[in-house]
Coordinates of C-alpha atoms and ligand atoms in Angstrom, one line a residue:
X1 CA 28.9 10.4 19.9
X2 CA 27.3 14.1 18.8
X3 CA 30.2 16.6 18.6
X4 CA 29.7 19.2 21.7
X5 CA 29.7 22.3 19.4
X6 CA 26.6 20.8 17.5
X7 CA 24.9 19.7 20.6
X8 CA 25.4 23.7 22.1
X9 CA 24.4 24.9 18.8
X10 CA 20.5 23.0 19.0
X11 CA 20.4 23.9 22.8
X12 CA 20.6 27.7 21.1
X13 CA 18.3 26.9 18.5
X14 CA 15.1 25.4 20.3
X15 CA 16.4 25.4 24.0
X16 CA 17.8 22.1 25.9
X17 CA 14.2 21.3 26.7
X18 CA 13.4 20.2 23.1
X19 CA 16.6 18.1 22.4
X20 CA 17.0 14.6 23.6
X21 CA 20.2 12.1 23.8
X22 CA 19.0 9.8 26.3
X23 CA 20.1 6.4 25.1
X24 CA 16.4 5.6 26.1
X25 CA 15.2 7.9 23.8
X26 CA 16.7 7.4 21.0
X27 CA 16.0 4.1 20.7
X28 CA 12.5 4.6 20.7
X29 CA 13.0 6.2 17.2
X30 CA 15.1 3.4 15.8
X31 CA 12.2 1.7 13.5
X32 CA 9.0 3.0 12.5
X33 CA 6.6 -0.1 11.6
X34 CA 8.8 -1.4 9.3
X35 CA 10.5 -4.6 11.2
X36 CA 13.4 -5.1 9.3
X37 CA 15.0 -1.6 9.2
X38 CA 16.7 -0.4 12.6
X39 CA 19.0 2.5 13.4
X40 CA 19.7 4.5 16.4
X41 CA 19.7 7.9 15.9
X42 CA 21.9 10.5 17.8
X43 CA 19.9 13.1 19.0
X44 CA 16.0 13.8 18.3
X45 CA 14.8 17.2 18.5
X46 CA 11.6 18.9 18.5
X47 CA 11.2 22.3 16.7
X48 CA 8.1 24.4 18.2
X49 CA 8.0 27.5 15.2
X50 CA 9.2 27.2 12.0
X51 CA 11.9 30.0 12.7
X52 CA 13.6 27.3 15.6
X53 CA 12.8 24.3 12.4
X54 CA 15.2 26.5 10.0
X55 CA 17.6 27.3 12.7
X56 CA 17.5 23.4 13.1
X57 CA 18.3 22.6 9.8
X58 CA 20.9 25.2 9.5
X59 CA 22.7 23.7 12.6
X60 CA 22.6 20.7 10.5
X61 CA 24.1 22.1 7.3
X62 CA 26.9 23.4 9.6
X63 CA 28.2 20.0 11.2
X64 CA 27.1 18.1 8.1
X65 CA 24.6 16.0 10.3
X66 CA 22.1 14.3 8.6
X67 CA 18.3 14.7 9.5
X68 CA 15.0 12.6 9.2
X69 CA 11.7 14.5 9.9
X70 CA 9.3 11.7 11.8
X71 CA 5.4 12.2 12.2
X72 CA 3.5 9.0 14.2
X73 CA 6.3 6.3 13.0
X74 CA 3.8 4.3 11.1
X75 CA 5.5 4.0 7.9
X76 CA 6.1 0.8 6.1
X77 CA 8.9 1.3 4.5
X78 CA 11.3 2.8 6.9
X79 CA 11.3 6.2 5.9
X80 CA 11.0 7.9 9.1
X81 CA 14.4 5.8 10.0
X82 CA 17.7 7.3 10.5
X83 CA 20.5 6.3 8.0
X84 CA 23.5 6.0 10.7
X85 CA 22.7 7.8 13.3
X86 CA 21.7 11.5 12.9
X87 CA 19.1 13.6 14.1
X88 CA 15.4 12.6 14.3
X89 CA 13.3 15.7 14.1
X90 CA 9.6 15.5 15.3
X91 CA 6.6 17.5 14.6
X92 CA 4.5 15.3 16.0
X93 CA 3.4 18.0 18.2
X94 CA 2.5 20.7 15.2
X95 CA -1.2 19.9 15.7
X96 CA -3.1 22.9 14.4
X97 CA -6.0 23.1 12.0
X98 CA -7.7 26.1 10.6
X99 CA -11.1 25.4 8.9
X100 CA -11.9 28.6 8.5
X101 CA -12.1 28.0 4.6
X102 CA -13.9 25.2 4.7
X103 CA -16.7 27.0 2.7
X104 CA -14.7 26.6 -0.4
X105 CA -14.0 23.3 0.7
X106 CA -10.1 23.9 1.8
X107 CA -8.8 23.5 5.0
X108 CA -5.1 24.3 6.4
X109 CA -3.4 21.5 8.8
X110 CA 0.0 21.3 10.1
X111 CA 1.9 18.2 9.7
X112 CA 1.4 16.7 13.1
X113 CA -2.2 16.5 12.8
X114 CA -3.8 12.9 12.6
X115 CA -5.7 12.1 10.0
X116 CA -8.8 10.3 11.8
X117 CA -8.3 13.9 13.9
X118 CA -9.1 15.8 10.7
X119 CA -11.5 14.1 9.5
X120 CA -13.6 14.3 12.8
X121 CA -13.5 17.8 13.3
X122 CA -14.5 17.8 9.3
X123 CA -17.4 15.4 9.7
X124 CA -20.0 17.2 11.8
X125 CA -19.9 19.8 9.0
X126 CA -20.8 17.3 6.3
X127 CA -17.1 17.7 4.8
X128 CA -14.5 14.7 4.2
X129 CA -11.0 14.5 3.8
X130 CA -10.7 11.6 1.8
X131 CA -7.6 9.7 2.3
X132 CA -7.9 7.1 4.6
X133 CA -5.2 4.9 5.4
X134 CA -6.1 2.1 8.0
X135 CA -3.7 3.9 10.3
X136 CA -5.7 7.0 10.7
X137 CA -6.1 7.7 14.1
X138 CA -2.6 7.7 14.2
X139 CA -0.8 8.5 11.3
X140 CA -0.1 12.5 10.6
X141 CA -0.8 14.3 7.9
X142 CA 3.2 15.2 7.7
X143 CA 3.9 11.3 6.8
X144 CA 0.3 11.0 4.6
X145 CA 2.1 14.2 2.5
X146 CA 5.5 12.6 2.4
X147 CA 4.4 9.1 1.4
X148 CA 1.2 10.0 -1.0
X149 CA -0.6 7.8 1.4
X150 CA -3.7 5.4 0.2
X151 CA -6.5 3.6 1.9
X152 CA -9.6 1.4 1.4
X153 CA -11.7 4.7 -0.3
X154 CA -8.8 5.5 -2.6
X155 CA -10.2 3.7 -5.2
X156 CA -13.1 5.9 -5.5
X157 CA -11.8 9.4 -4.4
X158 CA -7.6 9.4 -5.2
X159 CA -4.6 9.4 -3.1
X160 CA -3.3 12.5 -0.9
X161 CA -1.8 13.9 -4.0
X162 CA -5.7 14.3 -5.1
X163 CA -6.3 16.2 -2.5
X164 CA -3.3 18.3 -1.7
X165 CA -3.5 22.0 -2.9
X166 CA -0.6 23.7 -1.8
X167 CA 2.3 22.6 1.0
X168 CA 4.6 24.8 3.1
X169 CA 8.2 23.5 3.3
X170 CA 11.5 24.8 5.0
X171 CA 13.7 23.7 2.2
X172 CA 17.5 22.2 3.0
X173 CA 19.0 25.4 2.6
X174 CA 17.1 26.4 5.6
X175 CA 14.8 28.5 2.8
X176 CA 10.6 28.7 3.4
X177 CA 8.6 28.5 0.6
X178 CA 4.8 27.2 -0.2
X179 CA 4.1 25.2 -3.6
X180 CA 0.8 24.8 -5.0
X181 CA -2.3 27.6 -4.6
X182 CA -4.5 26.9 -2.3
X183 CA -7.6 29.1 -3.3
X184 CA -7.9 27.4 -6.6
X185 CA -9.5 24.0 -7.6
X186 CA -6.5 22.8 -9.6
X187 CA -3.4 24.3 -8.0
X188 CA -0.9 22.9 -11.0
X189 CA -2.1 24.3 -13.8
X190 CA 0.9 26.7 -14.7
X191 CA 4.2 26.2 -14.5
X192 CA 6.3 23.0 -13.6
X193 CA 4.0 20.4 -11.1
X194 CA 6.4 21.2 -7.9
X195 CA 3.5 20.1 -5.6
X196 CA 3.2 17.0 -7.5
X197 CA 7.4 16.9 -6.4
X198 CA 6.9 17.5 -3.2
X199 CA 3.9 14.9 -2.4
X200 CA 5.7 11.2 -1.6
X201 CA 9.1 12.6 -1.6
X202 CA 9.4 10.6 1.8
X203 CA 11.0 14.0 3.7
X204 CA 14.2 14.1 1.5
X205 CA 13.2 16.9 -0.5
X206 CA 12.2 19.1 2.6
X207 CA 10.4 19.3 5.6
X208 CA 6.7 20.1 5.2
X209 CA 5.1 22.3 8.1
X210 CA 1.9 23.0 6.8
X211 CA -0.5 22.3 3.7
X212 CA -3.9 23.3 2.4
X213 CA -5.8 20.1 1.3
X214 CA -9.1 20.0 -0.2
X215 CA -12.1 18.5 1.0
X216 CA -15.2 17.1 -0.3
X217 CA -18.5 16.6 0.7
X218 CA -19.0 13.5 3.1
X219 CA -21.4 11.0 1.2
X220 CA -25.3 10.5 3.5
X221 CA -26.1 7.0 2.5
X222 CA -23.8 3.7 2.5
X223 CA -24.4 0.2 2.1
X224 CA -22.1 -2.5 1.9
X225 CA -22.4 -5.5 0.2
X226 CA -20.2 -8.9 1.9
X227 CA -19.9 -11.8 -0.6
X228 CA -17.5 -14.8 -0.2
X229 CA -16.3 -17.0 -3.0
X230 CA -14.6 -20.3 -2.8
X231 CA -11.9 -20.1 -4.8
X232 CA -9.6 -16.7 -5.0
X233 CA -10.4 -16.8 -8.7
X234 CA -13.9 -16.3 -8.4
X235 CA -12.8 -13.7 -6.3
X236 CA -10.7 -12.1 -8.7
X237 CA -13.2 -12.5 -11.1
X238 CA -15.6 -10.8 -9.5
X239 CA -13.4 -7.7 -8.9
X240 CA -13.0 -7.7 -12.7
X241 CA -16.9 -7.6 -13.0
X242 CA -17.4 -4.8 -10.5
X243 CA -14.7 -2.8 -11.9
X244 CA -16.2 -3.2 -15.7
X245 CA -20.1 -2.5 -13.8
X246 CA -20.2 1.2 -14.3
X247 CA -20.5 2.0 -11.3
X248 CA -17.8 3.8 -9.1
X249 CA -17.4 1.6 -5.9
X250 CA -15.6 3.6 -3.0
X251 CA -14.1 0.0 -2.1
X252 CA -13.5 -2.7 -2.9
X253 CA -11.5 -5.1 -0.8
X254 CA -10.7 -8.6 -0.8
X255 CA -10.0 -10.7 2.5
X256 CA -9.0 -14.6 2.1
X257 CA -9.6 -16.5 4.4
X258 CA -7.2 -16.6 6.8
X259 CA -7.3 -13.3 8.0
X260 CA -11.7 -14.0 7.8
X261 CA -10.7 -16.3 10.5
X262 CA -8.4 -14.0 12.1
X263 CA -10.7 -10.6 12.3
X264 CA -13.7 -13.0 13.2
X265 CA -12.4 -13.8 16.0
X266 CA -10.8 -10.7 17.4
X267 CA -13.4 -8.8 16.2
X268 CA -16.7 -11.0 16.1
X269 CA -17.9 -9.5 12.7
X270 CA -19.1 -12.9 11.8
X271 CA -17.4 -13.1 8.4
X272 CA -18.1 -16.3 6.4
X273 CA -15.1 -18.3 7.5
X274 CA -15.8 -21.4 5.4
X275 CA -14.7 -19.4 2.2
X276 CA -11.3 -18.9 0.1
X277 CA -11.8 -14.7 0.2
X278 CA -14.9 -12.3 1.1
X279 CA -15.2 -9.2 -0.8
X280 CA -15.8 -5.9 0.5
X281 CA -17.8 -3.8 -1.8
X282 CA -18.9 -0.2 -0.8
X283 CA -21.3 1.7 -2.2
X284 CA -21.7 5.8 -1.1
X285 CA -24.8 8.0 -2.3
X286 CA -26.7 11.2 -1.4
X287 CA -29.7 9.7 -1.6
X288 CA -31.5 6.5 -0.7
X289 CA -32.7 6.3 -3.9
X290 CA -29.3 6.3 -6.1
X291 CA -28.0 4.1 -3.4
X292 CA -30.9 1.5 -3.7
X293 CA -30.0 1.5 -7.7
X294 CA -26.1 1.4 -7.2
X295 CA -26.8 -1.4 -4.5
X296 CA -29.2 -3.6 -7.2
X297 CA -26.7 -3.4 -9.4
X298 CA -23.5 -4.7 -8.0
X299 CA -25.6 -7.2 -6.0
X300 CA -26.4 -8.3 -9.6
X301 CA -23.0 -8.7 -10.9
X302 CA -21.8 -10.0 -7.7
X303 CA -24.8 -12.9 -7.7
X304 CA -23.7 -14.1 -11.4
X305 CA -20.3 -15.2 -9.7
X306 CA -22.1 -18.0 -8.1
X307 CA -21.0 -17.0 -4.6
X308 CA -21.4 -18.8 -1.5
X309 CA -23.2 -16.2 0.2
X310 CA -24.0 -12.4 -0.8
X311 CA -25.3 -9.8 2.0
X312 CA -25.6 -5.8 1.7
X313 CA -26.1 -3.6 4.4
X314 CA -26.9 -0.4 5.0
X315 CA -27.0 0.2 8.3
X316 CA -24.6 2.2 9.5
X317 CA -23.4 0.5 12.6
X318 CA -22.6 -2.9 10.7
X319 CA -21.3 -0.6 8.0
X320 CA -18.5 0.2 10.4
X321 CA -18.3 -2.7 12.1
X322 CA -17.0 -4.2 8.6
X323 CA -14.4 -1.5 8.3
X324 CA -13.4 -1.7 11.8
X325 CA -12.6 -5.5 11.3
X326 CA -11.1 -4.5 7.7
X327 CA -9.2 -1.8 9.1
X328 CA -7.9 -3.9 12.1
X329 CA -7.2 -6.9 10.3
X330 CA -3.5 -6.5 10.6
X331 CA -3.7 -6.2 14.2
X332 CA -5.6 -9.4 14.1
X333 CA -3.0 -11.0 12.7
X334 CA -1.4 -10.9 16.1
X335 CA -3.6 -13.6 17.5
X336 CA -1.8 -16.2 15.0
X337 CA 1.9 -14.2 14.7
X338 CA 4.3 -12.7 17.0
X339 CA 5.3 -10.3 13.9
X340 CA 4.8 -9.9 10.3
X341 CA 6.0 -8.4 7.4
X342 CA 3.7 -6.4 5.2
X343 CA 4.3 -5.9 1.3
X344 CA 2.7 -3.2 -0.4
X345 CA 2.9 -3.4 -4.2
X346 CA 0.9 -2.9 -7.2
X347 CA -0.1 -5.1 -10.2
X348 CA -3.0 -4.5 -12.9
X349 CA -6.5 -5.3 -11.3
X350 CA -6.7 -8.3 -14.2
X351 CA -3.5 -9.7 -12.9
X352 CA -5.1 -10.5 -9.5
X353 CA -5.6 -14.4 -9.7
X354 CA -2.5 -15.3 -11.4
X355 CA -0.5 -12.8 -9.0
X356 CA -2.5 -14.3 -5.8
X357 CA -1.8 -18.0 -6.9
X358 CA 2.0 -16.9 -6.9
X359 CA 2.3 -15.0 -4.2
X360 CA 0.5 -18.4 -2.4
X361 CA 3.9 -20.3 -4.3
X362 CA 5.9 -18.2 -3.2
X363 CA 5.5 -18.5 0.4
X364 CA 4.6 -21.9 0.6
X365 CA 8.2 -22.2 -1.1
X366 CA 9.7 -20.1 1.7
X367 CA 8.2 -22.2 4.2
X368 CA 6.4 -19.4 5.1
X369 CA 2.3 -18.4 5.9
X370 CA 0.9 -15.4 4.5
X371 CA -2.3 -13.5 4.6
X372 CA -3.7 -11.7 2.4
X373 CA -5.9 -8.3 2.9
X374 CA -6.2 -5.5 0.1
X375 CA -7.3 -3.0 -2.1
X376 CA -8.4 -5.2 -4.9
X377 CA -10.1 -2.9 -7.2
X378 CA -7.0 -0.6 -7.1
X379 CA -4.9 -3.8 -7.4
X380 CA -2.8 -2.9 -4.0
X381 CA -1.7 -6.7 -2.7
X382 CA -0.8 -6.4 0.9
X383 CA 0.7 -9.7 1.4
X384 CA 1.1 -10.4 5.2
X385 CA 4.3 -12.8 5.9
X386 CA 4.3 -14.1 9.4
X387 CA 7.5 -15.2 11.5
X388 CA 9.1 -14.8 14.6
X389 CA 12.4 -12.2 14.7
X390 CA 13.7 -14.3 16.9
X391 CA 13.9 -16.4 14.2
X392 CA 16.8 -15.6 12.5
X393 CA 16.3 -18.1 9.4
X394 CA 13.0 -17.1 8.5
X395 CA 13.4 -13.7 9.0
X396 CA 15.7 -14.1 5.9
X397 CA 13.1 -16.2 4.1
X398 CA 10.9 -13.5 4.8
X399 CA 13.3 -11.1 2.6
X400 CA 13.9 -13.7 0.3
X401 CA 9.9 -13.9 -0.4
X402 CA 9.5 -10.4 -0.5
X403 CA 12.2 -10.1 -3.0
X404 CA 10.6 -12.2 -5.4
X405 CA 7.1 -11.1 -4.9
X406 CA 8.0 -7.5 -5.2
X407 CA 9.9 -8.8 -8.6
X408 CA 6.4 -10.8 -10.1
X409 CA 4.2 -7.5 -9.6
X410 CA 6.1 -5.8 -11.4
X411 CA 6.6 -8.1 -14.1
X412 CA 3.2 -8.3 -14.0
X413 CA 2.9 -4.6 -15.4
X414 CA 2.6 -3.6 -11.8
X415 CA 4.2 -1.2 -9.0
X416 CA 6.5 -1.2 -6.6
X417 CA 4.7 0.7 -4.0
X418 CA 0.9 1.6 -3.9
X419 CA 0.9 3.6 -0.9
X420 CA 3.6 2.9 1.8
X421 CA 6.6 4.3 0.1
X422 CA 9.9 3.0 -0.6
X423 CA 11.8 4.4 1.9
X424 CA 14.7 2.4 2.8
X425 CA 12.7 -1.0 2.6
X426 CA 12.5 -1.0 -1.5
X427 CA 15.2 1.5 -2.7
X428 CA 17.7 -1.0 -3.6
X429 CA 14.8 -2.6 -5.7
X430 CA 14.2 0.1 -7.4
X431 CA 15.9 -0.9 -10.6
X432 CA 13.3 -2.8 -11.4
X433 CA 10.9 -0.7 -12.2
X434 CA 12.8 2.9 -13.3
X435 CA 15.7 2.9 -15.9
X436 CA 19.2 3.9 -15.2
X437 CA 17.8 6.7 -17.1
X438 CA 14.5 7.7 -14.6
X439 CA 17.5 7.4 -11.8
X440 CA 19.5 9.1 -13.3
X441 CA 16.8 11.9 -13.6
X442 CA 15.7 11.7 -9.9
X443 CA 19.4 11.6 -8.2
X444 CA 20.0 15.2 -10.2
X445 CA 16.7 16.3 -8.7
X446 CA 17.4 15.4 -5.7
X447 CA 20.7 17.1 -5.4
X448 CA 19.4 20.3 -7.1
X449 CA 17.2 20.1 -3.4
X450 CA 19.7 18.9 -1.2
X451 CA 22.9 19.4 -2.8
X452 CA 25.0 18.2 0.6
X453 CA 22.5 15.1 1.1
X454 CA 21.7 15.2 4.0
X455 CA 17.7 15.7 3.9
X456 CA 16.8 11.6 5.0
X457 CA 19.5 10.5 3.1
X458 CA 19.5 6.8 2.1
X459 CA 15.8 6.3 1.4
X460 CA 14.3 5.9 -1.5
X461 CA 17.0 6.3 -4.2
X462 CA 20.1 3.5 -4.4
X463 CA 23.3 4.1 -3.0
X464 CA 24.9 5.2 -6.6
X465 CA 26.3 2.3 -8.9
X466 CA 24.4 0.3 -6.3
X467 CA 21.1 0.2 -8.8
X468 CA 22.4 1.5 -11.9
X469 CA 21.7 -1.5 -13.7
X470 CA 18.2 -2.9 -14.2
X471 CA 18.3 -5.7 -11.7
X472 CA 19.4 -4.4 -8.2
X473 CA 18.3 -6.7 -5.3
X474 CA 15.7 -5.9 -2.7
X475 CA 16.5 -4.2 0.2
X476 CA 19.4 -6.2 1.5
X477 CA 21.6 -3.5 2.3
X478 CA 19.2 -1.1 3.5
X479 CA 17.7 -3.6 6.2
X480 CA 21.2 -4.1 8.1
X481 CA 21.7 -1.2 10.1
X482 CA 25.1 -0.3 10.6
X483 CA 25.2 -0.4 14.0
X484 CA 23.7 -3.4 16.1
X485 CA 24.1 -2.7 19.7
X486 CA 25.5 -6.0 21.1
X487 CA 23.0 -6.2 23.9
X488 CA 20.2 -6.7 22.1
X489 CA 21.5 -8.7 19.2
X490 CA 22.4 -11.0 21.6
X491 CA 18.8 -11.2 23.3
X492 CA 17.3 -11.5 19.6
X493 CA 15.8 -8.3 20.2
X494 CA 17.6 -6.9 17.1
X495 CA 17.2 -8.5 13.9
Ligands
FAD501 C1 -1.5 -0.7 10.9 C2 -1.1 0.2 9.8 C3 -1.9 0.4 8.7 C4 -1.6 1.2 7.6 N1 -2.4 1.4 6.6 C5 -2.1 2.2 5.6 C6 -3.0 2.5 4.5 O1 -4.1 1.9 4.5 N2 -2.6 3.3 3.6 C7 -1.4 3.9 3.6 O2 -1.1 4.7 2.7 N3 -0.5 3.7 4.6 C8 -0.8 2.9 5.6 N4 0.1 2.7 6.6 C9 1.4 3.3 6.5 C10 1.5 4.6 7.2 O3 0.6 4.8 8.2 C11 1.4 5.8 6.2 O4 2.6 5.8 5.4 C12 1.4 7.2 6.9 O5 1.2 8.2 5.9 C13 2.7 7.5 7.7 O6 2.4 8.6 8.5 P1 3.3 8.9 9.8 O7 2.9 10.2 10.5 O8 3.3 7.7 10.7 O9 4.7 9.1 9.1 P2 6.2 8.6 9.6 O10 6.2 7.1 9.7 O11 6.6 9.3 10.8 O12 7.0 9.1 8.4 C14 6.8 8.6 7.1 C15 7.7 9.3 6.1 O13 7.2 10.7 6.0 C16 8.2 11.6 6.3 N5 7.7 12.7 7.0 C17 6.9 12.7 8.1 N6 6.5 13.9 8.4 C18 7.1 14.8 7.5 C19 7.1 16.2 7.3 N7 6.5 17.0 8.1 N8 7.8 16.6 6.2 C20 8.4 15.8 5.3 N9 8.5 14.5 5.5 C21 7.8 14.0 6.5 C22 9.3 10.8 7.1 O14 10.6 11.3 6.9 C23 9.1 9.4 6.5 O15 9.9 9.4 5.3 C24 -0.3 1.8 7.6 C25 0.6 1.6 8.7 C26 0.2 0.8 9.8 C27 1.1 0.6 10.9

């Protein structure tokens, strides 16, 4: 229950219009698309001006409520997901771009626009902005910011860090300030790299309401090149031939055969389905000329593999028919899986046999079926765990796999997190990969910022003495919420 004097003091700061408590409401921000992690907030609220954000945030700071800023809810790890309650506060609707720059190649966006909206206004004018997570017509470039999102073309062009120039934030203390310069080509030059902070702090540094990102010139000619293998080392191989080539793919991305099946038949891309994995290799060019060369030679390295079939393309309507299906492949998953659970972790590209023979170990081990669809030449696995949350037993052999294949990237020299974050999903993992003494490090930073903690508290460092050893476990007490309303525990619907 809010306390009155709070609710009467966000009615004064953005008017009663922009403040919800409807029990309906609220639980519509209770997960983002994270499955596991659940909790109802109190109140959401929606900020039009950045004068009625701060006066938001210093309601806050006066009733000690905690706040989460959401964009679209399509975050992996549940960082747009209240830690007990609190407030949910949405900018979602902070949709303005200004491309007035965009001869030097710099645009200005607030954080509610979506990427795939970006990147169509940018594309009649030649210019790209290049992250591209598969959930871009949705996802805001508010959440891309916050979680230093990826995508299929990262290998080639960077992460949103690589393209983020300077970022407007109302601090905690209800302070504006912009970090970063966003009329020169490398912002960080001087001084301490506060940008670099600020991008994939997961909103608990501050709330961004505007940046400046860079773009770059959209590429004229594509091909793709489609070759299946029949065993995932071959694969993996192959990846390791591409990568050593010379030549800078903008993806590279590895399907097994599973999810073939799956995209093939919600899709109809007519993917070789008698295969262990295809790979996706793109090639980008400004001529047809360099992409005829680039195209020769990868076709070349790919051939010596011995695959079962090798095909390029460059016309552009099968081009994006393949990343349609590759960027829909999830969703395809549906056909076979009333849910799944989605790992996002890192390992060095030569690891990705031995990792993708484990991972198969794993789950068989858990009694459990998993797909696999990923960056490969970036090494970003993306194992896909199926099972049913009305399941309660395999949910938790769901966990129990995801512990342990979390733990094997990184002991393979890997990551916990390429691109989705580590929110609440992976904070209590966190141990094993930073030292007490990296914590240590990032809990004073992260009080210097918020002092009172209440900026999304609870995601992505440990509850203290929680993780201060090396080996903390993975997630368990972030994915119990604290509250499970009765109801819909008992019709399964909360897990
Ligand atoms: C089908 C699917 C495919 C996906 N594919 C990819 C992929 O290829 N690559 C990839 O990187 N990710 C991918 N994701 C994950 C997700 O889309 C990205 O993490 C995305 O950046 C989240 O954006 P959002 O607007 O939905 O953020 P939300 O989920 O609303 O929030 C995510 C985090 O950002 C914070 N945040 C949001 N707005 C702000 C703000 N204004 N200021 C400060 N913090 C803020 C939130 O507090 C939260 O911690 C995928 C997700 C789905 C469902």
């Amino acid at each position: 229950m809010l306390p009155n004097p709070f609710l009467n003091d966000l009615h004064q700061a953005i008017g009663p219009a922009q403040v919800w408590t409807e029990p309906a409401v609220c639980l519509v921000y209770e997960r983002d698309a994270n499955f596991l992690a659940t909790s109802t907030p109190s109140v959401i609220v929606s900020p039009q001006t950045v004068s009625q954000l701060q006066a938001v945030v210093q309601a806050c700071h006066q009733h000690a409520m905690a706040y989460t800023v959401r964009g679209a809810g399509t975050g992996q790890s549940g960082g747009a997901v209240p830690t007990n309650g609190g407030v949910v506060i949405s900018l979602a609707q902070w949709r303005t771009m200004d491309l007035a720059r965009l001869a030097q190649r710099t645009v200005f966006a607030q954080p509610g626009v979506a990427n795939g909206d970006l990147k169509q206004a940018l594309a009649p004018r030649g210019a790209l902005f290049a992250p591209d997570p598969s959930s871009q017509t949705v996802c805001t470039l508010g959440g891309n910011w916050a979680e230093n999102a990826g995508g299929i073309h990262c290998i080639k062009d960077g992460v949103t860090a690589d393209h983020t120039l300077a970022l407007q934030l109302v601090l905690p203390s209800g302070q504006v300030t912009t970090t970063g310069t966003p009329t020169v080509v490398h912002p960080e030059g001087t001084g301490l790299a506060l940008l670099s902070l600020m991008v994939g702090s997961e909103g608990t540094l501050g709330i961004l309401t505007g940046g400046w990102v860079r773009t770059i010139p959209k590429p004229t000619h594509t091909a793709v090149t489609l070759t299946a293998f029949s065993t995932l080392k071959q694969a993996a191989a192959a990846v390791a031939q591409v990568l050593a080539s010379g030549i800078t793919v903008s993806a590279l991305e590895l399907i097994d055969q599973l999810t073939v099946q799956c995209v093939n038949r919600a899709f109809g891309v007519g993917f070789p389905d008698q295969c262990a994995a295809v790979l996706l290799c793109e090639l980008v060019a400004f001529s047809p000329a360099e992409l005829a060369v680039q195209t020769q030679v990868i076709t070349a390295v790919l051939q010596a593999q011995q695959p079962l079939e090798h095909r390029a393309t460059d016309q552009p309507q099968q081009v994006e028919a393949f990343w349609q299906a590759r960027r829909g492949a999830a969703a395809s998953y549906g056909l076979l899986t009333p849910a799944f659970y989605v790992l996002d972790c890192v390992i060095p590209p030569s690891q990705l046999a031995p990792a993708l023979a484990r991972i198969a170990e794993i789950a068989a081990g858990h009694d459990l079926v998993v797909g696999n669809v990923f960056h490969a030449g970036d090494g970003n696995l993306h194992p896909h765990l199926f099972f049913d949350p009305h399941d309660l037993p395999q949910t938790e052999r769901v966990k129990q796999a995801a512990k342990a294949i979390t733990a094997l990237c990184v002991s393979l020299g890997g990551t916990l997190s390429g691109e989705h974050g580590i929110g609440l999903e992976k904070r209590d993992s966190m141990g094993l990969q930073f030292t007490p003494a990296d914590l240590h490090w990032m809990y004073e930073v992260k009080a210097i910022f918020d002092p009172e903690g209440l900026c999304n508290p609870g995601k992505i460092l440990p509850a203290k003495g929680f993780c201060g050893e090396a080996n903390c476990s993975h997630g368990d007490s972030a994915l119990l919420p604290a509250t499970r309303p009765a109801a819909l525990s008992a019709a399964g619907l909360w897990i």
